[in-house]
CSV table of C-alpha atoms in Angstrom, one decimal:
chain,number,residue,atom,x,y,z
T,1,MET,CA,74.1,88.3,100.9
T,2,ASN,CA,74.2,90.1,104.2
T,3,THR,CA,76.1,93.4,103.8
T,4,GLN,CA,76.5,94.0,107.5
T,5,SER,CA,79.9,93.2,109.0
T,6,ALA,CA,80.1,89.9,110.9
T,7,GLU,CA,83.2,91.1,112.8
T,8,THR,CA,84.3,88.0,114.6
T,9,SER,CA,87.5,87.6,116.6
T,10,LEU,CA,90.5,85.7,115.5
T,11,PRO,CA,91.2,82.3,116.8
T,12,ALA,CA,93.5,82.4,119.9
T,13,ASP,CA,96.0,80.0,118.3
T,14,MET,CA,96.1,81.8,114.9
T,15,ARG,CA,99.5,81.5,113.3
T,16,PRO,CA,100.9,84.9,112.1
T,17,THR,CA,100.6,85.1,108.3
T,18,LEU,CA,102.3,87.3,105.7
T,19,VAL,CA,100.6,87.5,102.3
T,20,ILE,CA,102.7,88.8,99.4
T,21,GLY,CA,101.1,89.7,96.1
T,22,LEU,CA,103.2,90.0,93.0
T,23,GLY,CA,102.1,91.7,89.8
T,24,GLY,CA,98.6,92.8,88.9
T,25,THR,CA,97.0,89.4,89.8
T,26,GLY,CA,98.9,89.3,93.2
T,27,GLN,CA,97.8,92.8,94.0
T,28,ARG,CA,94.2,92.0,93.3
T,29,VAL,CA,94.3,88.8,95.4
T,30,VAL,CA,95.8,90.8,98.3
T,31,LEU,CA,93.2,93.6,97.9
T,32,HIS,CA,90.3,91.1,97.9
T,33,LEU,CA,91.8,89.4,100.9
T,34,LYS,CA,92.0,92.7,102.7
T,35,GLY,CA,88.3,93.3,101.8
T,36,GLU,CA,87.3,89.9,103.3
T,37,LEU,CA,89.4,90.5,106.4
T,38,SER,CA,87.8,93.9,106.8
T,39,ARG,CA,84.3,92.3,106.4
T,40,ALA,CA,85.1,89.6,109.0
T,41,TYR,CA,87.2,91.4,111.6
T,42,GLY,CA,86.7,95.2,111.0
T,43,ASP,CA,90.2,96.4,111.3
T,44,ILE,CA,93.0,94.2,110.0
T,45,PRO,CA,94.7,92.5,112.9
T,46,GLU,CA,98.2,93.5,111.8
T,47,GLN,CA,99.9,91.7,114.7
T,48,PHE,CA,98.8,88.5,113.0
T,49,ILE,CA,98.3,89.3,109.3
T,50,ARG,CA,100.5,91.5,107.1
T,51,LEU,CA,99.6,92.3,103.5
T,52,LEU,CA,102.2,93.4,100.9
T,53,ALA,CA,101.8,93.9,97.1
T,54,PHE,CA,104.6,94.6,94.7
T,55,ASP,CA,103.7,95.6,91.1
T,56,THR,CA,105.4,97.4,88.2
T,57,ALA,CA,102.1,99.2,87.3
T,58,ASP,CA,100.6,101.9,89.4
T,59,GLU,CA,96.9,100.9,89.5
T,60,ALA,CA,94.4,102.5,91.9
T,61,LEU,CA,92.3,99.4,92.7
T,62,SER,CA,89.5,99.2,95.3
T,63,VAL,CA,86.7,96.9,96.5
T,64,GLN,CA,83.5,97.8,98.2
T,65,VAL,CA,83.0,96.4,101.7
T,66,ASN,CA,79.9,97.3,103.7
T,67,GLY,CA,79.4,100.4,101.7
T,68,ARG,CA,82.9,101.7,102.0
T,69,SER,CA,85.8,101.6,99.6
T,70,ILE,CA,88.8,99.5,100.6
T,71,SER,CA,92.2,99.8,98.9
T,72,LEU,CA,95.7,98.9,99.6
T,73,GLU,CA,97.6,101.7,101.2
T,74,LYS,CA,100.4,103.0,98.9
T,75,ASP,CA,103.9,102.7,100.3
T,76,ARG,CA,102.6,100.7,103.3
T,77,GLU,CA,100.8,97.7,101.7
T,78,ALA,CA,101.2,98.4,97.9
T,79,PHE,CA,104.5,99.2,96.4
T,80,ASN,CA,105.3,100.3,92.9
T,81,ILE,CA,108.6,98.8,91.8
T,82,GLY,CA,108.2,99.9,88.3
T,83,HIS,CA,109.8,103.1,86.8
T,84,THR,CA,112.8,101.0,86.0
T,85,PRO,CA,115.2,102.7,83.5
T,86,VAL,CA,115.8,99.6,81.3
T,87,PRO,CA,117.8,101.3,78.5
T,88,ASN,CA,120.1,103.0,81.0
T,89,ILE,CA,120.6,99.7,83.0
T,90,VAL,CA,121.5,97.9,79.8
T,91,ARG,CA,123.9,100.6,78.7
T,92,ASN,CA,125.6,100.7,82.1
T,93,LEU,CA,125.5,97.1,82.9
T,94,GLU,CA,129.2,97.0,84.1
T,95,ARG,CA,128.0,99.1,87.1
T,96,GLN,CA,125.3,96.5,88.0
T,97,PRO,CA,127.1,93.2,88.5
T,98,ALA,CA,124.2,91.6,90.4
T,99,ILE,CA,121.8,92.3,87.6
T,100,ALA,CA,124.3,91.1,85.0
T,101,ALA,CA,124.9,87.9,86.9
T,102,ARG,CA,121.2,87.2,87.4
T,103,LEU,CA,120.0,88.3,83.9
T,104,PRO,CA,122.7,87.2,81.5
T,105,THR,CA,120.3,87.7,78.6
T,106,ILE,CA,119.5,91.2,79.5
T,107,HIS,CA,120.4,92.5,76.1
T,108,THR,CA,117.4,90.6,74.6
T,109,ILE,CA,115.0,92.5,76.9
T,110,PRO,CA,113.0,95.2,75.0
T,111,ALA,CA,114.6,98.6,75.6
T,112,VAL,CA,111.6,100.2,77.1
T,113,ALA,CA,111.1,102.3,80.3
T,114,LEU,CA,109.2,100.0,82.7
T,115,ARG,CA,106.3,102.2,83.8
T,116,ASN,CA,103.0,100.4,83.2
T,117,GLY,CA,103.6,96.8,83.9
T,118,ALA,CA,106.0,94.2,82.5
T,119,ARG,CA,103.7,93.3,79.5
T,120,GLN,CA,104.1,89.6,79.9
T,121,VAL,CA,107.9,89.9,79.6
T,122,ARG,CA,109.2,87.9,82.6
T,123,PRO,CA,112.7,89.3,82.5
T,124,LEU,CA,111.3,92.8,82.9
T,125,GLY,CA,109.6,91.7,86.1
T,126,LEU,CA,112.8,90.2,87.4
T,127,LEU,CA,114.8,93.3,86.4
T,128,ALA,CA,112.3,95.5,88.3
T,129,LEU,CA,112.8,93.4,91.4
T,130,LEU,CA,116.6,93.5,91.1
T,131,TRP,CA,116.6,97.2,90.5
T,132,ARG,CA,114.5,97.8,93.7
T,133,PHE,CA,115.8,94.8,95.6
T,134,GLU,CA,117.0,96.6,98.7
T,135,GLU,CA,113.6,98.4,99.1
T,136,THR,CA,111.7,95.1,98.5
T,137,GLU,CA,113.9,93.2,100.9
T,138,GLN,CA,113.4,95.8,103.6
T,139,ARG,CA,109.6,95.8,103.2
T,140,ILE,CA,109.4,92.1,103.5
T,141,ALA,CA,111.9,91.9,106.4
T,142,ASP,CA,110.0,94.6,108.3
T,143,ALA,CA,106.7,92.6,107.9
T,144,ILE,CA,108.4,89.4,109.0
T,145,TRP,CA,110.0,91.1,112.0
T,146,ARG,CA,106.7,92.6,113.1
T,147,LEU,CA,104.9,89.2,112.8
T,148,ALA,CA,107.7,87.5,114.7
T,149,GLY,CA,107.1,89.9,117.5
T,150,LYS,CA,110.3,91.9,117.4
T,151,ASP,CA,108.6,94.9,118.9
T,152,ASN,CA,106.5,93.0,121.5
T,153,LEU,CA,108.5,89.9,122.4
T,154,GLY,CA,106.9,87.8,125.1
T,155,GLN,CA,103.3,88.6,124.1
T,156,ARG,CA,103.0,85.5,122.0
T,157,GLU,CA,103.6,82.9,124.8
T,158,GLY,CA,101.4,79.9,124.4
T,159,LYS,CA,100.6,80.7,120.8
T,160,THR,CA,101.5,78.6,117.7
T,161,GLN,CA,105.1,79.2,116.7
T,162,GLY,CA,106.2,80.1,113.1
T,163,ILE,CA,104.9,82.3,110.4
T,164,ASN,CA,102.9,81.3,107.3
T,165,VAL,CA,104.0,83.0,104.1
T,166,ILE,CA,101.7,83.0,101.1
T,167,ILE,CA,102.9,84.4,97.7
T,168,ALA,CA,100.0,85.1,95.3
T,169,THR,CA,100.8,85.8,91.6
T,170,SER,CA,100.1,84.7,88.1
T,171,LEU,CA,102.5,82.7,86.1
T,172,VAL,CA,101.3,84.1,82.7
T,173,GLY,CA,102.2,87.8,83.3
T,174,GLY,CA,105.5,89.5,83.4
T,175,THR,CA,105.9,91.0,86.8
T,176,GLY,CA,104.8,88.2,89.1
T,177,ALA,CA,106.1,85.4,86.9
T,178,GLY,CA,109.4,87.1,86.6
T,179,MET,CA,110.1,87.6,90.3
T,180,PHE,CA,108.2,85.0,92.2
T,181,LEU,CA,111.1,82.5,92.6
T,182,ASP,CA,113.5,85.3,93.7
T,183,VAL,CA,110.9,86.6,96.2
T,184,ALA,CA,110.4,83.1,97.6
T,185,TYR,CA,114.2,82.6,97.9
T,186,LEU,CA,114.4,86.1,99.6
T,187,VAL,CA,111.7,85.1,102.1
T,188,ARG,CA,113.5,81.9,102.9
T,189,ALA,CA,116.8,83.8,103.4
T,190,LEU,CA,115.1,86.3,105.7
T,191,PHE,CA,113.8,83.5,107.8
T,192,SER,CA,117.3,82.0,108.0
T,193,GLU,CA,118.5,85.3,109.3
T,194,LEU,CA,115.7,85.4,111.8
T,195,GLY,CA,116.6,82.0,113.1
């Protein structure tokens, strides 16, 4: 295999794409995609491709590309939505009506502090998303707005309209499997707001 960078240019009609990784598997998919994009294009063309990963575990993952280590940038591409105080939320559920409505069986969730992944407990993944919903929503909205050209309107004339959104996750874990439907619904709602 040739280890030198091919560094080609993007097709002129490339449709802007947002890739969202959920949980450990989603984070690994996004990381490997970033590695392949770096290998192909050098710098990630962020006006066309945005990478986001949300996980409840704080893993420092990296891949090697052309002799250099590539990782997801913390709080820019990779976001830890763990550190969810499950016992406190359950005890004070009357103060969290949105969580109570979305997770009516919250009392069956193990009363553990969510720090190192959801341990294949899907309601823990959903609870982490609900606990950090505003932050997650803002990160995704910012990425969509940037891809839509909010900051540089008019520079996309003649290019394919619309934005592709890819959600990568595993359905056997806790984090991604617990939140992927809600994230998909959130993305759709954000596009409705965008028009």
